[in-house]
Coordinates of C-alpha atoms and ligand atoms in Angstrom, one line a residue:
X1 CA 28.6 4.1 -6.0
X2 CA 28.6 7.5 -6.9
X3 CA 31.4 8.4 -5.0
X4 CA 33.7 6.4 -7.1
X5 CA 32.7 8.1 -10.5
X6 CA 33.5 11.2 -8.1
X7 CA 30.5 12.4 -7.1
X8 CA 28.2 13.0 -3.9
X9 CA 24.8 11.7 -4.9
X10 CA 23.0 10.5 -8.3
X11 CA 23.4 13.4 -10.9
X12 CA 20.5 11.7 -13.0
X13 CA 18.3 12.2 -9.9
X14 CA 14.5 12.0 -11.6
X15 CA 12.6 13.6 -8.6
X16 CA 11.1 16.9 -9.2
X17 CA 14.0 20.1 -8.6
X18 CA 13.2 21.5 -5.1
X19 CA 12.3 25.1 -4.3
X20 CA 15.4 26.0 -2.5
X21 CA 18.8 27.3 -3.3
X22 CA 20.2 24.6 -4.8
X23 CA 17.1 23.6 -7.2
X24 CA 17.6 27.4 -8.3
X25 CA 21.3 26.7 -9.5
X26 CA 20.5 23.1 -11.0
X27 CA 17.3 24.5 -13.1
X28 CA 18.8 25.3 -16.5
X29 CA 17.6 27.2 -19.4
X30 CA 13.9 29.0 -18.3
X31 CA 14.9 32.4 -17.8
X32 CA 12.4 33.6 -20.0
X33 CA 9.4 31.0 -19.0
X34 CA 10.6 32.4 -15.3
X35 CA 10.2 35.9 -15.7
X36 CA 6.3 35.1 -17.2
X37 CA 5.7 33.1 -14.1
X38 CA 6.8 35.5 -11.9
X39 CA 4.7 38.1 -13.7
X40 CA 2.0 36.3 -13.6
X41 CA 2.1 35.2 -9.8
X42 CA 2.6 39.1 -8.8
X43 CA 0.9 41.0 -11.3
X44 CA -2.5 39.1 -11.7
X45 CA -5.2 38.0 -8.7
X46 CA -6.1 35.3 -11.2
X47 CA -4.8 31.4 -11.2
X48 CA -1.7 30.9 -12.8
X49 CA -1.5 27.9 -15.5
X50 CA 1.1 25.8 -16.7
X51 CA 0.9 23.3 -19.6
X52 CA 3.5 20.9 -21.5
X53 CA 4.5 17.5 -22.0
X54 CA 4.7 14.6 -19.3
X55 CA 8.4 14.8 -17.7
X56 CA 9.4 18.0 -19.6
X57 CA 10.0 20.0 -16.3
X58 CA 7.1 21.6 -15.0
X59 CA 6.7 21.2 -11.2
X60 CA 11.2 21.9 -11.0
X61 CA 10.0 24.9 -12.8
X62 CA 7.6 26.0 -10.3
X63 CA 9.0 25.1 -7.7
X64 CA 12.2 26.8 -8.8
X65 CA 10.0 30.4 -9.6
X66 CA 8.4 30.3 -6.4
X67 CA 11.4 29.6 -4.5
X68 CA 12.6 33.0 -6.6
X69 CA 9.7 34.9 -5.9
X70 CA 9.5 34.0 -2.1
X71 CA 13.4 35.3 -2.1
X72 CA 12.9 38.3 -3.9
X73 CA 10.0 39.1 -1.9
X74 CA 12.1 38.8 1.6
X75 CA 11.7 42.0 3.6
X76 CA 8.6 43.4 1.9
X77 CA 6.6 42.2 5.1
X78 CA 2.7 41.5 4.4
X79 CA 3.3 42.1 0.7
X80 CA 5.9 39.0 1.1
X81 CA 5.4 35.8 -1.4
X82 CA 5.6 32.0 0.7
X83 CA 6.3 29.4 -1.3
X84 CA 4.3 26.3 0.2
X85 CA 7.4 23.3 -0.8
X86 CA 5.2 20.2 -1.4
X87 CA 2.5 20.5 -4.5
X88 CA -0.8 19.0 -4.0
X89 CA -3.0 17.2 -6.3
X90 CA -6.5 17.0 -6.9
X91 CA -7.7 13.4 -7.3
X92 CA -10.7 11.8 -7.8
X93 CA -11.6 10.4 -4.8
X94 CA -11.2 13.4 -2.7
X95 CA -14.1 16.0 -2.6
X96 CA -13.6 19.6 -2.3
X97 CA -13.9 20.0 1.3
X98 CA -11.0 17.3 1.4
X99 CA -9.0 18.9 -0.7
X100 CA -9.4 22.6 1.6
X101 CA -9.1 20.5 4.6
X102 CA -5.5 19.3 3.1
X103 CA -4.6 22.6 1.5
X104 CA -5.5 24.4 5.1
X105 CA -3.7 21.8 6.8
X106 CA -0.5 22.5 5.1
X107 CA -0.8 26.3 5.2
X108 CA -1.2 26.1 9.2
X109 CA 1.4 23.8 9.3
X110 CA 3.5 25.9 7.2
X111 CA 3.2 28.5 10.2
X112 CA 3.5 26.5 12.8
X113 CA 6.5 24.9 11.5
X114 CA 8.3 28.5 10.2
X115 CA 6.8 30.7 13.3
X116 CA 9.9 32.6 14.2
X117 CA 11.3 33.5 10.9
X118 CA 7.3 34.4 9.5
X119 CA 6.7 36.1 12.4
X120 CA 9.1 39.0 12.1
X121 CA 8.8 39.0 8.4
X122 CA 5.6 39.6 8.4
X123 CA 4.8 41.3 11.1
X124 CA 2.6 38.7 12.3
X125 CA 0.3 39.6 15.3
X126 CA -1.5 36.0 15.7
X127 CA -1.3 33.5 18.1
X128 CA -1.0 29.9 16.7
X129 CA -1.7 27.5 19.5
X130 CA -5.1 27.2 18.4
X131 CA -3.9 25.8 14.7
X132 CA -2.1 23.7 16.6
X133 CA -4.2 22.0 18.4
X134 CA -6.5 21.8 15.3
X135 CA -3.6 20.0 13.7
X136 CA -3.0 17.6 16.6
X137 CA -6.6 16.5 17.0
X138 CA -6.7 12.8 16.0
X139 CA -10.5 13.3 14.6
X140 CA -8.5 16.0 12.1
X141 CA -5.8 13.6 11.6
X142 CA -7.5 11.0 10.6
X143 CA -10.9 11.7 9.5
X144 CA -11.9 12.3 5.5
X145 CA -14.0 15.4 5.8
X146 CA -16.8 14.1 3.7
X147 CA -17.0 11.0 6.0
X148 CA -17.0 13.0 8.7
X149 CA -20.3 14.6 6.9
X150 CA -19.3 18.3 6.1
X151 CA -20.4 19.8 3.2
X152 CA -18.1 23.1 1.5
X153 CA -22.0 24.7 1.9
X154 CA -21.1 25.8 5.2
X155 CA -23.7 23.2 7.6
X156 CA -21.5 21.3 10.2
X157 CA -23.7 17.5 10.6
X158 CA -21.7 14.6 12.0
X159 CA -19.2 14.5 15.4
X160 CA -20.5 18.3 16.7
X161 CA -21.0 16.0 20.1
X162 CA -16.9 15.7 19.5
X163 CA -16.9 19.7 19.5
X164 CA -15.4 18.6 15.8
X165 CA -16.3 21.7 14.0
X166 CA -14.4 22.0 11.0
X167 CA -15.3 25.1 10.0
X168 CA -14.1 26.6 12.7
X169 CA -10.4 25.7 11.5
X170 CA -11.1 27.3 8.1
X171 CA -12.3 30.6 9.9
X172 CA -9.2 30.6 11.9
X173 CA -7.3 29.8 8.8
X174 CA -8.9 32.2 6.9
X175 CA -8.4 34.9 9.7
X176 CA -4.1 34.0 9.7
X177 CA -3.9 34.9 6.3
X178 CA -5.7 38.2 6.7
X179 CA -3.5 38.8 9.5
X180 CA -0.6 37.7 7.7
X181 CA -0.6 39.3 4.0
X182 CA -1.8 42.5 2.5
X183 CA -3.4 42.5 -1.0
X184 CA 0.1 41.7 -2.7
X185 CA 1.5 38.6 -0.4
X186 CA 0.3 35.5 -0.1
X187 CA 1.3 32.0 0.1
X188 CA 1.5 30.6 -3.0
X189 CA -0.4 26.8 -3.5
X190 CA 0.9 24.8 -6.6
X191 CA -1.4 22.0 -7.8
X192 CA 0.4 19.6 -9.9
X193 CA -0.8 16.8 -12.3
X194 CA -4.3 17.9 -13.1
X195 CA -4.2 15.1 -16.0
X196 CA -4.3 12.6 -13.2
X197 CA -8.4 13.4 -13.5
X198 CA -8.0 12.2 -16.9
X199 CA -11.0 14.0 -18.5
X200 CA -10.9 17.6 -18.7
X201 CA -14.7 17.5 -18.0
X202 CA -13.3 16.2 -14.5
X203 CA -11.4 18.8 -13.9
X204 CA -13.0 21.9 -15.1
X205 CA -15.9 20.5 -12.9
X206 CA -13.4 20.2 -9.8
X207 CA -12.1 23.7 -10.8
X208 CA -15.2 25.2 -10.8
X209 CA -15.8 24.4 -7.4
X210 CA -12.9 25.8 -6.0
X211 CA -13.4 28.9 -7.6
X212 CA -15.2 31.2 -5.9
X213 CA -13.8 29.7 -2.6
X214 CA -10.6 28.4 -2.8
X215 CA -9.5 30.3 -5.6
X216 CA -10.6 33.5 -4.4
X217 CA -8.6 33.7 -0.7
X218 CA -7.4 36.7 0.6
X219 CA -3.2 35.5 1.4
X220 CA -3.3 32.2 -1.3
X221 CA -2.1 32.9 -4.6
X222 CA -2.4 30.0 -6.5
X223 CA -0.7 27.7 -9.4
X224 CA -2.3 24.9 -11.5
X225 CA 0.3 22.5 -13.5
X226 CA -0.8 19.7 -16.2
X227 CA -0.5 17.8 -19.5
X228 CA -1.7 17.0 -22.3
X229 CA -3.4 19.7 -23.0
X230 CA -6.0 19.4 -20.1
X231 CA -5.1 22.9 -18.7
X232 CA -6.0 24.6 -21.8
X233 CA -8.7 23.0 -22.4
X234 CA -9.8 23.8 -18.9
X235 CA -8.8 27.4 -19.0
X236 CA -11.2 28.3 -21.7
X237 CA -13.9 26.9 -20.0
X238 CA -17.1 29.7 -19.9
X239 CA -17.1 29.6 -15.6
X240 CA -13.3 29.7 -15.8
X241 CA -12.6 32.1 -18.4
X242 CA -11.3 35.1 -16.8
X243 CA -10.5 33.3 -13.4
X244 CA -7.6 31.4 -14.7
X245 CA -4.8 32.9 -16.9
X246 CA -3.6 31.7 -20.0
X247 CA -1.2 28.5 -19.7
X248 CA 2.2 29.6 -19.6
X249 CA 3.8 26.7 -22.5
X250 CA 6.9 24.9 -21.2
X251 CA 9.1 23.3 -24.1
X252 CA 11.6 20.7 -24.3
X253 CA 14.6 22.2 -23.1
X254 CA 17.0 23.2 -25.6
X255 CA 20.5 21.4 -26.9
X256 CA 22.2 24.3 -25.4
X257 CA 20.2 24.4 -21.6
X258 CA 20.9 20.3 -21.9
X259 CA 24.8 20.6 -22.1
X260 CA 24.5 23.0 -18.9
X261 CA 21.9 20.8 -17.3
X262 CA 25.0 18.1 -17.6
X263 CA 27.8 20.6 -16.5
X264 CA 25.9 22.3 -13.8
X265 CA 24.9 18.9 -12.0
X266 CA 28.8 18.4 -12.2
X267 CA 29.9 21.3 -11.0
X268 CA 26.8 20.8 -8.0
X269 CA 27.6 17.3 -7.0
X270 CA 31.6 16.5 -7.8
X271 CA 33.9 15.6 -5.6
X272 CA 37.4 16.4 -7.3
X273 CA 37.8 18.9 -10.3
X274 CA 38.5 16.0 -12.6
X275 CA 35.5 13.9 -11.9
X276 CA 33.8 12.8 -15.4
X277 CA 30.1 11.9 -15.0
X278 CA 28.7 8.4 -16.1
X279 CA 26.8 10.5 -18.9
X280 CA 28.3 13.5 -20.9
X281 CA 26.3 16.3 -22.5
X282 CA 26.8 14.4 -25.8
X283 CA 25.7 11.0 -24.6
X284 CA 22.5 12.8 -22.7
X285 CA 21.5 15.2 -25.5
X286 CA 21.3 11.6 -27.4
X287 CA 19.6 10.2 -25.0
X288 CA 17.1 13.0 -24.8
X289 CA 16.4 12.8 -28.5
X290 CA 16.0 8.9 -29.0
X291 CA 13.5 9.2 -25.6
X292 CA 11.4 12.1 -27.5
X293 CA 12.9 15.0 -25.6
X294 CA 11.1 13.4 -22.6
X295 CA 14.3 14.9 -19.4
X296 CA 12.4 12.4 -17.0
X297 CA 12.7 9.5 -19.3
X298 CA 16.0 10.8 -19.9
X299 CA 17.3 11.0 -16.2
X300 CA 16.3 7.4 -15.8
X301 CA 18.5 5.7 -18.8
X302 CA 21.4 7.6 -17.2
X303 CA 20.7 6.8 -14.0
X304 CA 20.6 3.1 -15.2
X305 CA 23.4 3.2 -17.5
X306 CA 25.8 4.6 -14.7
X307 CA 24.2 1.6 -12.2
X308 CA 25.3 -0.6 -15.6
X309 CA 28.9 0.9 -15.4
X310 CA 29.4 0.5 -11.8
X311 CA 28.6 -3.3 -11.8
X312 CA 30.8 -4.0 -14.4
X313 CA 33.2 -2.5 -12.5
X314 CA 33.9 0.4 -15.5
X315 CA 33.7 3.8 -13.5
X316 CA 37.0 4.9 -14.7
X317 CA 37.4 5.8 -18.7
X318 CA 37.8 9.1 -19.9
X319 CA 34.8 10.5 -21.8
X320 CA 35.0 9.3 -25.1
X321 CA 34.9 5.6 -24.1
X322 CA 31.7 6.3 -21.8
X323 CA 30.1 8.1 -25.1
X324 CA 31.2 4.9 -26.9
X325 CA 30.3 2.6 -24.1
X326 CA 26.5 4.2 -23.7
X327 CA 26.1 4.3 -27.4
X328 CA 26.4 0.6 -27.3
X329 CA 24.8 0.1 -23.6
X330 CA 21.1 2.2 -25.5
X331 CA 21.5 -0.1 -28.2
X332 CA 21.9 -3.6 -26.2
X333 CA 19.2 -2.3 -23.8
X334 CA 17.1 -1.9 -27.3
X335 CA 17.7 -5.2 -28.8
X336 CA 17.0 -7.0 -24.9
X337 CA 13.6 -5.3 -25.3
X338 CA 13.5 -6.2 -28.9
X339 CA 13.9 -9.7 -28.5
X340 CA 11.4 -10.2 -25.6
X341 CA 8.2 -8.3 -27.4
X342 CA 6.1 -10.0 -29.6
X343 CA 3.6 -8.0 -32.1
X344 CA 2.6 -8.1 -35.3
X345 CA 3.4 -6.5 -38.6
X346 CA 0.2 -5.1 -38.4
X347 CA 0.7 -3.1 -35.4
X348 CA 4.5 -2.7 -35.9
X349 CA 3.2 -0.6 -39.5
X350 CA 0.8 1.7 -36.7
X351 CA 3.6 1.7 -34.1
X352 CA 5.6 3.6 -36.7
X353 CA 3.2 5.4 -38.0
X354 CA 2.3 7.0 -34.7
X355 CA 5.9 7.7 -33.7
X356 CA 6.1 9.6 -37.3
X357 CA 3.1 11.3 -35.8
X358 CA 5.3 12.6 -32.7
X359 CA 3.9 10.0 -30.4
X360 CA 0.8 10.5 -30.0
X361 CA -2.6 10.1 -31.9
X362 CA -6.2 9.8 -31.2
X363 CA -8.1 6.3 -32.7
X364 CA -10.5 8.4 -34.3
X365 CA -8.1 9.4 -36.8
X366 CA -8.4 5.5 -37.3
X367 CA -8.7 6.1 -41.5
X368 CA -5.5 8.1 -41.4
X369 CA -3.7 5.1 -40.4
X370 CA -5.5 2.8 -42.8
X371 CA -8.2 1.3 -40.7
X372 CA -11.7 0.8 -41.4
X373 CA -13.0 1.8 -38.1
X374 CA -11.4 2.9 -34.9
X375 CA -12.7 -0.7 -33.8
X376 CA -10.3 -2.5 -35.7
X377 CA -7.6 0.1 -34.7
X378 CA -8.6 -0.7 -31.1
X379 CA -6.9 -4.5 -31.7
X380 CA -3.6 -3.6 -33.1
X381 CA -3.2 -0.6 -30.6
X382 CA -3.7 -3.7 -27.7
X383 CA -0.9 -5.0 -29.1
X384 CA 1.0 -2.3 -28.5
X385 CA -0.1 -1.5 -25.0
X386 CA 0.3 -5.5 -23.8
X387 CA 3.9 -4.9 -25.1
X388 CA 4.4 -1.7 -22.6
X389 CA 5.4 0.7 -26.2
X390 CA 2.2 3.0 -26.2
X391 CA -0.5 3.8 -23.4
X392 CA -3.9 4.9 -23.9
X393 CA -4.9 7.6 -21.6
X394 CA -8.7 9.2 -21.9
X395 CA -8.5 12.7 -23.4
X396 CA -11.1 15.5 -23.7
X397 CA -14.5 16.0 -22.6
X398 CA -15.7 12.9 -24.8
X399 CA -15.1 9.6 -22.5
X400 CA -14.9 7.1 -25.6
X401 CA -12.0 9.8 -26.8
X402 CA -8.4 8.3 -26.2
X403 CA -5.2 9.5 -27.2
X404 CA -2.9 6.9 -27.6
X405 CA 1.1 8.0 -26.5
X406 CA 4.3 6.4 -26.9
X407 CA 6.1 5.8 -23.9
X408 CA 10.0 5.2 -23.2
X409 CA 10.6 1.5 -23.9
X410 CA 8.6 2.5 -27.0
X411 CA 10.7 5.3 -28.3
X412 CA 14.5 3.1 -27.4
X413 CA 12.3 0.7 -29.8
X414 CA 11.8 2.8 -32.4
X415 CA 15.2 4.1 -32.3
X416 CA 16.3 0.8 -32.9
X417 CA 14.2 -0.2 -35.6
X418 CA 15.2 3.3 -37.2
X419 CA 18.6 1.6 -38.2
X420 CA 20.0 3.4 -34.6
X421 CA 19.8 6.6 -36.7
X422 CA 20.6 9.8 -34.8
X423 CA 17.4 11.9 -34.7
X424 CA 18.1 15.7 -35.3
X425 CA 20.2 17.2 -32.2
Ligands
ATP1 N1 15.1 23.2 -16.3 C1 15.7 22.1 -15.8 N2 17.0 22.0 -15.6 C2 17.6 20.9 -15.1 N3 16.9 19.8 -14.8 C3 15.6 19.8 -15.0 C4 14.9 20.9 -15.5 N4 13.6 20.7 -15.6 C5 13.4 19.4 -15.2 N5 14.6 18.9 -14.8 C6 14.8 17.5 -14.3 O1 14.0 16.7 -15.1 C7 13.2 15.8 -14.4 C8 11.7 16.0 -14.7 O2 11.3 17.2 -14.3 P1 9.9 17.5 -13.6 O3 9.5 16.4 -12.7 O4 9.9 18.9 -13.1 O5 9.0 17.4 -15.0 P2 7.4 17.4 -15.1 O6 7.1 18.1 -16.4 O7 6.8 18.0 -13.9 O8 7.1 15.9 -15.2 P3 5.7 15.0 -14.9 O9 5.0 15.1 -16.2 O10 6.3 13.7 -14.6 O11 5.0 15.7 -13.8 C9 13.5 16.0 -12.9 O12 14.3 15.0 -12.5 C10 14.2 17.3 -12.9 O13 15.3 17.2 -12.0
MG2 MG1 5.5 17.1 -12.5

């Protein structure tokens, strides 16, 4: 379908930008966030942080700076920067032995899979059969490391009659990356979404054990990526502080960087000069502000909005008409919503009041919203979850703490019950 608004592939892609050429020239508007990343990664032996709000653009922004830093870095050999392309994420059910057994895994795989090039770049004087075959043992494969009863203490218990030895893999591991990188290089590990452990008790305690391991590897520079707040709060924790840097903040992009997010996906993806996309700069930066400055949110309504035109058979009017034709589209797609949610006045009064509040607010601030007790909060906020507008996602290091956020459906709501006035653009 894209081919007949004149295009090679969705411009309203919501994936993640890619570390590679082509993610550098689509990643608008963080020169100056890049340059403080880059810094950070080179300058400092300590963990690099990132904070700001779900779908802003974090993990294209890392991505994008490592993909930068690995290019600039070509042809300083051991003192080279790698970029490892896929993030990893540090979840509750895997312990921190899985989590090195994946992060190893990838790194020796990274080799394996990049040997000619990494060998002359770096010099490299190491063989890697031996990762190999590590990598191609089914036991490896398969196996969780805790079930197969290692411990990151160092004791090897279960399968040693399958000459399983998994710490045998990390030395070898561990002995590539000596080989490999000086005291500058290294290959630099992203972990994304560490408010996917939900408390920040979680994850300074997962943190903490990969610090003096982990986080402290000769040849693995690393780079930790979350929201709400969790990597803050994480950062200033007393075993922490001093190990990982201060979060580097990332903002909504600006009105400006959102016109050239449009124009450069044009310019990336068009087939003829004169192709006009689905979504303008004006029609997006709209979007963008009804949806809370959320680009991920954002990416989606266009995305579904172009699908809109194409099955009504409208690929073809000239820009105005599509501003026109999405103004109405966000509005119809409002009132649908409208009509098939049922809540209260009750909660409709908090709904507002928490959208006045940015979109997101904690029920113990329960009296600042004219409730009694965080109790009888708890019933109109219900409401508002079993209708899909807010969420409530455990925050801070107190379990019965919940912040309660606005989500997409909830913000095209509230843009219609706001008269479909244009928030400031
Ligand atoms: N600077 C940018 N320029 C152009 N497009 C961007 C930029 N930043 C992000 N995007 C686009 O916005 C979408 C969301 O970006 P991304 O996934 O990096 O955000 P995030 O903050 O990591 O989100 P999440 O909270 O879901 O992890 C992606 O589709 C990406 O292509
Ligand atoms: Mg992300």
């Amino acid at each position: 379908m894209w081919k007949d608004f004149g295009f090679t592939k969705n411009l309203y892609d919501t994936h993640p930008i890619s570390g590679n050429a082509r993610g550098e020239r689509l990643l608008v508007g963080r020169d100056k966030e890049l340059k403080g990343l880059k810094n950070r990664i080179t300058g400092f032996k300590t963990v690099t942080t990132i904070e700001g709000p779900n779908g802003v653009g974090k993990t294209s922004f890392v991505m994008v700076g490592g993909f930068q830093l690995e290019n600039q870095s070509k042809g300083m050999g051991k003192s080279s920067i790698l970029l490892l392309p896929e993030p990893f994420q540090l979840t509750l059910e895997d312990s921190a032995l899985d989590f090195k057994r994946k992060v190893y895994a990838a790194i020796a795989s990274h080799f394996i899979e990049n040997e000619k090039t990494l060998r002359s770049q770096l010099d490299l004087q190491f063989g890697l059969s031996p990762l190999e075959a590590w990598l191609e043992n089914p036991i490896f494969l398969n196996g969780s490391a805790s079930a197969a009863g290692f411990s990151l203490g160092g004791g090897k218990a279960a399968n040693e009659s399958s000459g399983f030895d998994l710490h045998g893999f990390f030395a070898l591991v561990d002995r590539l990356l000596k080989s490999a990188f000086d005291d500058e290089g290294g290959i630099l590990c992203v972990v994304d979404n560490l408010e996917i452990l939900n408390t920040s008790q979680v994850a300074r305690q997962r943190l903490e054990e990969l610090r003096d391991d982990l986080f402290a590897k000769h040849g693995i520079k690393w780079v930790v990526c979350g929201a709400r707040g969790i990597v803050r709060s994480v950062a200033s924790s007393q075993r922490l502080q001093g190990r990982l840097q201060e979060p580097i903040e990332i903002t909504p992009l600006s009105a400006d960087a959102i016109q050239d997010l449009v124009q450069t996906r044009v310019r990336e993806f068009r087939l003829r000069d004169d192709a006009i996309p689905p979504v303008g700069p004006r029609s997006f930066n709209h979007a963008f502000h009804v949806l809370n400055e959320n680009l991920r949110d954002t990416l989606k309504f266009c995305g579904d909005f172009s699908l809109w035109l194409s099955d009504s058979n409208q690929a073809n009017h000239d820009e105005e008409i599509l501003d026109e034709l999405f103004e109405i589209w966000l509005a119809d797609q409002s009132e649908a919503y409208m009509a098939a949610v049922n809540v209260p006045p009750r909660a409709w009064k908090l709904f507002d009041d928490i959208c006045e509040q940015g979109g997101s607010i904690s029920p113990s601030d329960h009296e600042e919203f004219g409730f009694n007790s965080s109790q009888n909060m708890r019933g109109q906020v219900q409401k508002l979850e079993q209708a899909d507008l807010v969420v409530s996602e455990l925050s801070d290091t107190d379990h019965r703490r919940k912040t309660v956020s606005v989500v997409a459906k909830g913000w095209l709501l509230r843009h219609h019950r706001s008269g479909y006035v244009k928030r400031e653009e």
